[in-house]
Backbone as CSV, one residue per row, in Angstrom:
resi,resn,N_x,N_y,N_z,CA_x,CA_y,CA_z,C_x,C_y,C_z
1,MET,0.834,-1.180,0.000,0.000,0.000,0.000,0.882,1.248,0.000
2,ILE,0.540,2.220,-0.791,1.306,3.452,-0.904,0.983,4.352,0.287
3,GLN,2.016,4.861,0.942,1.851,5.743,2.097,1.951,7.205,1.653
4,GLN,1.293,8.099,2.373,1.290,9.530,2.057,2.708,10.103,2.037
5,GLU,3.600,9.606,2.886,4.976,10.114,2.955,5.778,9.775,1.701
6,GLU,5.312,8.794,0.935,6.029,8.336,-0.251,5.711,9.147,-1.505
7,VAL,4.734,10.045,-1.418,4.297,10.814,-2.582,4.133,12.286,-2.216
8,TYR,4.023,13.129,-3.229,3.668,14.530,-3.018,2.716,14.971,-4.120
9,LYS,1.834,15.891,-3.749,0.764,16.322,-4.656,1.322,17.194,-5.774
10,ILE,0.898,16.869,-7.003,1.324,17.667,-8.154,0.154,18.258,-8.920
11,GLY,-1.081,17.910,-8.553,-2.213,18.490,-9.266,-3.523,17.789,-8.969
12,ARG,-4.483,18.016,-9.888,-5.841,17.487,-9.713,-6.417,17.180,-11.101
13,LEU,-7.201,16.123,-11.171,-7.860,15.780,-12.429,-9.127,16.604,-12.593
14,GLY,-9.305,17.107,-13.803,-10.495,17.879,-14.120,-11.501,17.009,-14.856
15,LYS,-12.277,17.643,-15.711,-13.352,16.966,-16.426,-12.795,16.051,-17.522
16,PRO,-13.592,15.049,-17.910,-13.216,14.207,-19.053,-13.133,15.040,-20.328
17,HIS,-12.310,14.594,-21.235,-12.149,15.242,-22.532,-12.471,14.195,-23.595
18,GLY,-13.564,14.377,-24.270,-13.976,13.395,-25.266,-14.632,12.187,-24.622
19,VAL,-14.754,11.112,-25.402,-15.471,9.926,-24.925,-14.577,8.693,-24.780
20,LYS,-13.269,8.846,-24.953,-12.374,7.687,-24.930,-11.520,7.597,-23.671
21,GLY,-11.943,8.275,-22.600,-11.265,8.124,-21.314,-10.201,9.155,-20.993
22,GLU,-10.025,10.146,-21.849,-9.050,11.197,-21.562,-9.596,12.158,-20.515
23,LEU,-8.695,12.694,-19.685,-9.069,13.654,-18.643,-8.179,14.876,-18.717
24,SER,-8.743,16.036,-18.348,-7.891,17.206,-18.206,-7.171,17.075,-16.872
25,PHE,-5.912,17.450,-16.850,-5.061,17.326,-15.672,-4.467,18.694,-15.403
26,LEU,-4.866,19.309,-14.280,-4.359,20.618,-13.877,-3.200,20.386,-12.913
27,PHE,-1.984,20.728,-13.336,-0.815,20.398,-12.534,-0.079,21.641,-12.049
28,ASP,0.574,21.481,-10.884,1.422,22.525,-10.305,2.887,22.236,-10.577
29,ASP,3.211,21.000,-10.891,4.592,20.548,-11.064,4.610,19.578,-12.239
30,ASP,5.437,19.855,-13.244,5.477,18.992,-14.432,6.531,17.889,-14.316
31,VAL,6.799,17.431,-13.105,7.801,16.396,-12.867,7.477,15.129,-13.654
32,PHE,6.208,14.816,-13.890,5.831,13.622,-14.641,6.365,13.669,-16.071
33,ASP,6.632,14.867,-16.586,7.179,15.022,-17.932,8.702,15.060,-17.926
34,ARG,9.300,15.517,-16.838,10.754,15.646,-16.748,11.450,14.336,-16.409
35,THR,10.724,13.386,-15.868,11.320,12.114,-15.479,10.692,10.982,-16.282
36,ASP,11.217,9.817,-16.093,10.727,8.650,-16.811,9.737,7.897,-15.938
37,ALA,8.600,8.496,-15.663,7.589,7.886,-14.795,6.544,7.159,-15.633
38,ASP,6.244,5.936,-15.241,5.237,5.155,-15.943,3.852,5.349,-15.352
39,TYR,3.801,5.880,-14.132,2.522,5.980,-13.454,2.446,7.228,-12.585
40,LEU,1.213,7.598,-12.255,0.925,8.634,-11.275,0.033,8.000,-10.218
41,VAL,-0.057,8.624,-9.068,-0.851,8.082,-7.972,-2.059,8.983,-7.765
42,LEU,-3.247,8.388,-7.743,-4.482,9.132,-7.523,-5.025,8.793,-6.148
43,CYS,-5.628,9.784,-5.513,-6.284,9.561,-4.225,-7.758,9.293,-4.503
44,ILE,-8.169,8.048,-4.284,-9.545,7.633,-4.528,-10.140,7.176,-3.200
45,ASP,-11.128,7.926,-2.728,-11.779,7.622,-1.450,-10.764,7.478,-0.321
46,GLY,-9.743,8.335,-0.322,-8.741,8.339,0.738,-7.640,7.307,0.584
47,ILE,-7.673,6.528,-0.482,-6.656,5.496,-0.724,-5.809,5.922,-1.915
48,LEU,-4.491,5.803,-1.782,-3.573,6.153,-2.860,-3.419,4.961,-3.803
49,VAL,-3.797,5.172,-5.072,-3.832,4.098,-6.060,-2.991,4.490,-7.274
50,PRO,-2.054,3.616,-7.711,-1.270,3.939,-8.914,-2.085,3.721,-10.188
51,PHE,-1.942,4.653,-11.133,-2.558,4.536,-12.449,-1.460,4.706,-13.490
52,PHE,-1.332,3.724,-14.366,-0.297,3.776,-15.383,-0.714,4.722,-16.511
53,ILE,0.252,5.498,-16.977,0.018,6.498,-18.017,0.091,5.829,-19.389
54,GLU,-0.970,5.977,-20.170,-0.949,5.479,-21.542,-0.334,6.536,-22.452
55,GLU,-0.810,7.782,-22.295,-0.252,8.902,-23.051,-0.773,10.209,-22.458
56,TYR,-0.123,11.284,-22.822,-0.587,12.610,-22.416,-0.056,13.628,-23.406
57,ARG,-0.710,14.781,-23.419,-0.246,15.896,-24.250,-0.605,17.195,-23.528
58,PHE,0.253,18.162,-23.662,0.051,19.441,-22.983,-0.937,20.303,-23.761
59,ARG,-1.816,20.975,-23.006,-2.731,21.953,-23.594,-2.249,23.363,-23.300
60,SER,-1.616,23.548,-22.131,-1.082,24.848,-21.734,0.044,24.584,-20.745
61,ALA,0.544,25.659,-20.139,1.627,25.524,-19.169,1.165,24.866,-17.868
62,GLU,-0.156,24.825,-17.620,-0.687,24.239,-16.378,-1.675,23.106,-16.616
63,THR,-1.930,22.755,-17.869,-2.943,21.753,-18.170,-2.438,20.752,-19.204
64,ALA,-2.743,19.489,-18.951,-2.440,18.434,-19.918,-3.689,17.576,-20.086
65,LEU,-3.764,16.881,-21.195,-4.800,15.866,-21.383,-4.135,14.530,-21.091
66,MET,-4.670,13.802,-20.119,-4.057,12.580,-19.613,-4.930,11.386,-19.957
67,LYS,-4.306,10.326,-20.443,-4.995,9.066,-20.735,-4.298,7.985,-19.933
68,PHE,-5.056,7.349,-19.031,-4.526,6.255,-18.222,-4.895,4.914,-18.851
69,CYS,-4.047,3.914,-18.638,-4.334,2.555,-19.114,-5.635,2.055,-18.496
70,ASP,-6.424,1.361,-19.276,-7.682,0.733,-18.851,-8.781,1.724,-18.469
71,ILE,-8.602,3.003,-18.721,-9.669,4.000,-18.569,-10.041,4.383,-20.002
72,ASP,-11.097,3.718,-20.529,-11.385,3.818,-21.955,-12.732,4.427,-22.294
73,THR,-13.521,4.792,-21.266,-14.839,5.341,-21.558,-15.045,6.650,-20.806
74,LEU,-16.025,7.390,-21.249,-16.393,8.638,-20.592,-16.812,8.377,-19.143
75,GLU,-17.552,7.309,-18.920,-18.029,6.980,-17.571,-16.868,6.665,-16.627
76,GLN,-15.900,5.896,-17.105,-14.727,5.581,-16.279,-13.953,6.856,-15.952
77,ALA,-13.805,7.735,-16.924,-13.081,8.990,-16.713,-13.821,9.883,-15.718
78,ARG,-15.146,9.916,-15.798,-15.941,10.735,-14.872,-15.708,10.339,-13.419
79,GLU,-15.504,9.053,-13.164,-15.274,8.569,-11.809,-13.974,9.115,-11.213
80,LEU,-13.052,9.526,-12.076,-11.762,10.048,-11.605,-11.740,11.575,-11.509
81,THR,-12.780,12.223,-12.014,-12.850,13.682,-11.978,-12.733,14.190,-10.539
82,GLY,-11.863,15.154,-10.331,-11.686,15.757,-9.016,-10.663,15.065,-8.139
83,CYS,-10.097,13.956,-8.581,-9.095,13.243,-7.776,-7.796,14.041,-7.712
84,ASP,-7.198,14.088,-6.526,-5.871,14.670,-6.387,-4.859,13.717,-7.009
85,VAL,-3.834,14.294,-7.644,-2.803,13.512,-8.322,-1.486,13.704,-7.580
86,PHE,-0.805,12.603,-7.328,0.453,12.612,-6.590,1.552,11.979,-7.422
87,PHE,2.795,12.316,-7.057,3.961,11.758,-7.734,4.835,11.062,-6.704
88,PRO,5.367,9.881,-7.021,6.232,9.164,-6.075,7.550,9.905,-5.850
89,ARG,7.873,10.149,-4.588,9.133,10.828,-4.258,10.338,10.047,-4.780
90,SER,10.237,8.729,-4.796,11.368,7.897,-5.222,11.708,8.093,-6.696
91,LEU,10.770,8.587,-7.497,11.013,8.792,-8.923,11.372,10.232,-9.268
92,SER,11.394,11.107,-8.272,11.675,12.516,-8.532,13.053,12.681,-9.149
93,ASP,13.145,13.582,-10.103,14.404,13.814,-10.816,15.323,14.788,-10.115
94,ASP,14.822,15.456,-9.109,15.575,16.543,-8.505,16.484,16.050,-7.395
95,ASP,17.645,16.711,-7.277,18.483,16.457,-6.117,18.093,17.465,-5.041
96,GLY,18.733,17.421,-3.903,18.357,18.284,-2.786,18.442,19.764,-3.092
97,GLU,19.243,20.158,-4.058,19.395,21.578,-4.377,18.376,22.060,-5.401
98,MET,17.719,21.164,-6.098,16.815,21.564,-7.174,15.421,20.975,-7.001
99,MET,14.951,20.872,-5.772,13.629,20.305,-5.519,12.543,21.305,-5.900
100,SER,11.393,20.772,-6.302,10.274,21.655,-6.608,9.599,22.074,-5.309
101,TRP,8.870,23.187,-5.341,8.157,23.651,-4.151,7.124,22.624,-3.725
102,ALA,6.463,21.981,-4.678,5.434,20.995,-4.335,6.016,19.812,-3.566
103,GLU,7.243,19.460,-3.877,7.863,18.290,-3.259,8.175,18.486,-1.779
104,ILE,8.364,19.721,-1.324,8.774,19.928,0.074,7.614,20.111,1.040
105,VAL,6.384,20.101,0.545,5.232,20.163,1.455,5.281,18.926,2.346
106,GLY,5.156,19.144,3.647,5.245,18.057,4.614,6.607,17.954,5.279
107,TYR,7.598,18.676,4.763,8.922,18.677,5.377,8.871,19.478,6.684
108,SER,9.721,19.104,7.631,9.872,19.875,8.867,10.856,21.001,8.610
109,LEU,10.592,22.149,9.204,11.461,23.314,9.088,12.180,23.479,10.415
110,VAL,13.515,23.449,10.383,14.326,23.519,11.596,15.151,24.802,11.587
111,ASP,15.149,25.508,12.715,15.941,26.729,12.885,17.415,26.347,12.998
112,ALA,18.247,26.859,12.101,19.675,26.534,12.092,20.390,27.037,13.343
113,HIS,19.899,28.120,13.957,20.559,28.697,15.131,20.283,27.902,16.397
114,THR,19.047,27.430,16.567,18.658,26.762,17.813,18.511,25.254,17.668
115,GLY,18.330,24.765,16.445,18.107,23.347,16.227,16.679,22.915,16.521
116,LYS,15.813,23.868,16.855,14.420,23.552,17.182,13.573,23.505,15.915
117,VAL,12.575,22.621,15.952,11.646,22.508,14.834,10.665,23.674,14.898
118,ALA,10.611,24.454,13.824,9.694,25.591,13.756,8.293,25.138,13.371
119,GLY,8.190,24.012,12.673,6.902,23.488,12.247,7.033,22.687,10.971
120,LYS,5.896,22.196,10.492,5.849,21.457,9.232,5.305,22.364,8.143
121,ILE,5.848,22.231,6.956,5.412,23.038,5.821,4.076,22.491,5.311
122,ALA,3.035,23.321,5.380,1.697,22.934,4.904,1.518,23.299,3.435
123,SER,2.136,24.412,3.014,2.055,24.834,1.617,3.155,25.850,1.346
124,VAL,3.338,26.142,0.069,4.315,27.143,-0.352,3.574,28.178,-1.174
125,ASP,3.668,29.441,-0.752,3.024,30.532,-1.470,4.058,31.153,-2.406
126,ASP,3.941,30.820,-3.681,4.861,31.373,-4.667,4.133,32.305,-5.633
127,SER,3.042,32.913,-5.144,2.243,33.797,-5.991,2.876,35.174,-6.167
128,THR,3.851,35.506,-5.327,4.571,36.777,-5.465,6.061,36.485,-5.565
129,ILE,6.843,37.532,-5.761,8.283,37.368,-5.868,8.901,36.901,-4.547
130,ASN,8.263,37.227,-3.423,8.725,36.794,-2.105,8.023,35.489,-1.726
131,ILE,8.690,34.385,-1.979,8.115,33.068,-1.722,8.100,32.808,-0.217
132,LEU,6.996,32.209,0.255,6.823,31.955,1.687,6.455,30.502,1.942
133,PHE,7.029,29.949,3.038,6.563,28.665,3.545,5.405,28.964,4.479
134,GLU,4.271,28.298,4.295,3.190,28.413,5.263,3.229,27.155,6.112
135,LEU,3.442,27.341,7.418,3.510,26.215,8.331,2.111,25.765,8.717
136,GLU,2.004,24.577,9.283,0.699,24.033,9.663,-0.034,24.904,10.668
137,ASP,0.726,25.662,11.487,0.081,26.536,12.472,-0.271,27.911,11.896
138,GLY,-0.054,28.104,10.583,-0.422,29.346,9.917,0.698,30.366,9.814
139,LYS,1.828,30.131,10.474,2.943,31.083,10.391,3.523,31.088,8.987
140,LEU,3.980,32.272,8.564,4.608,32.438,7.261,6.091,32.690,7.454
141,ILE,6.914,31.912,6.759,8.366,31.994,6.875,8.932,32.278,5.479
142,PRO,9.845,33.261,5.354,10.450,33.516,4.045,11.183,32.274,3.530
143,ALA,11.009,31.971,2.259,11.600,30.771,1.671,12.760,31.117,0.737
144,SER,13.467,32.154,1.052,14.593,32.577,0.230,15.683,31.506,0.230
145,GLU,16.204,31.219,-0.942,17.252,30.203,-1.055,18.496,30.572,-0.248
146,GLU,18.723,31.887,-0.047,19.882,32.317,0.742,19.741,31.927,2.207
147,LEU,18.516,31.738,2.686,18.284,31.383,4.084,18.344,29.874,4.335
148,ILE,18.196,29.081,3.291,18.181,27.626,3.453,19.610,27.120,3.602
149,ALA,19.886,26.538,4.784,21.228,26.053,5.085,21.433,24.612,4.619
150,ASP,20.376,23.775,4.725,20.538,22.364,4.389,19.174,21.754,4.075
151,VAL,19.173,20.770,3.187,17.977,20.012,2.869,18.306,18.533,3.039
152,ASP,17.615,17.886,3.976,17.770,16.446,4.204,16.565,15.764,3.586
153,ARG,16.768,15.277,2.390,15.677,14.667,1.636,15.165,13.391,2.300
154,ASP,16.086,12.557,2.790,15.683,11.296,3.419,14.923,11.541,4.717
155,GLY,15.381,12.505,5.509,14.728,12.820,6.775,13.568,13.788,6.631
156,ARG,13.403,14.344,5.415,12.348,15.318,5.110,12.432,16.522,6.041
157,VAL,13.648,17.106,6.108,13.917,18.247,6.979,14.634,19.328,6.177
158,ILE,14.206,20.573,6.373,14.903,21.731,5.803,15.421,22.553,6.970
159,THR,16.726,22.793,6.990,17.331,23.643,8.013,17.457,25.034,7.411
160,ILE,16.947,26.013,8.148,16.871,27.375,7.617,17.389,28.371,8.645
161,GLU,18.064,29.405,8.166,18.564,30.492,9.010,17.403,31.468,9.209
162,LEU,16.639,31.252,10.258,15.464,32.092,10.500,15.868,33.475,10.993
163,PRO,15.270,34.521,10.440,15.526,35.873,10.945,15.067,35.989,12.407
164,ASP,15.790,36.757,13.199,15.448,36.915,14.605,14.015,37.417,14.768
165,GLY,13.274,36.752,15.660,11.917,37.168,15.997,10.834,36.736,15.025
166,ILE,11.176,36.048,13.958,10.164,35.699,12.943,9.092,34.746,13.495
167,LEU,9.458,33.894,14.423,8.489,32.935,14.965,7.531,33.565,15.964
168,GLU,7.885,34.764,16.460,7.015,35.453,17.419,5.940,36.300,16.727
169,LEU,6.053,36.484,15.444,5.068,37.299,14.712,3.740,36.621,14.630
């Protein structure tokens, strides 16, 4: 069984496209195209299930049309509409210095000065030039690459040089 720690969210399936089982796929991370992945993981009723990719083609910078093996009808595709799509961490192409923002959600953030855990990263706000880590408790931490001291991919920990007083805000 696939565990949540083994994958990270890269998007969501939209409506079916046509009648032969194709679905629109709205993605935040195009890692499935950059690596040699045969499958993606869908969350169906709270269970992570692998679906093998038959083919896909890009419609825009954030949308692709995805065809999974054995999903051949409009009805089958409709059942997958709205499913979150995940990518296996073990297949990620990035090393610790070139990880995508989507991949680090769930990592612990550790203060380099004190060694204390500041919290877990719930999301990354990259909508402005000043990228922020949003922790599970709602705190916002600057995600500047100059502040990141170390990334432990296996331990899922990011050590960061936190500015003085940032955790008290």
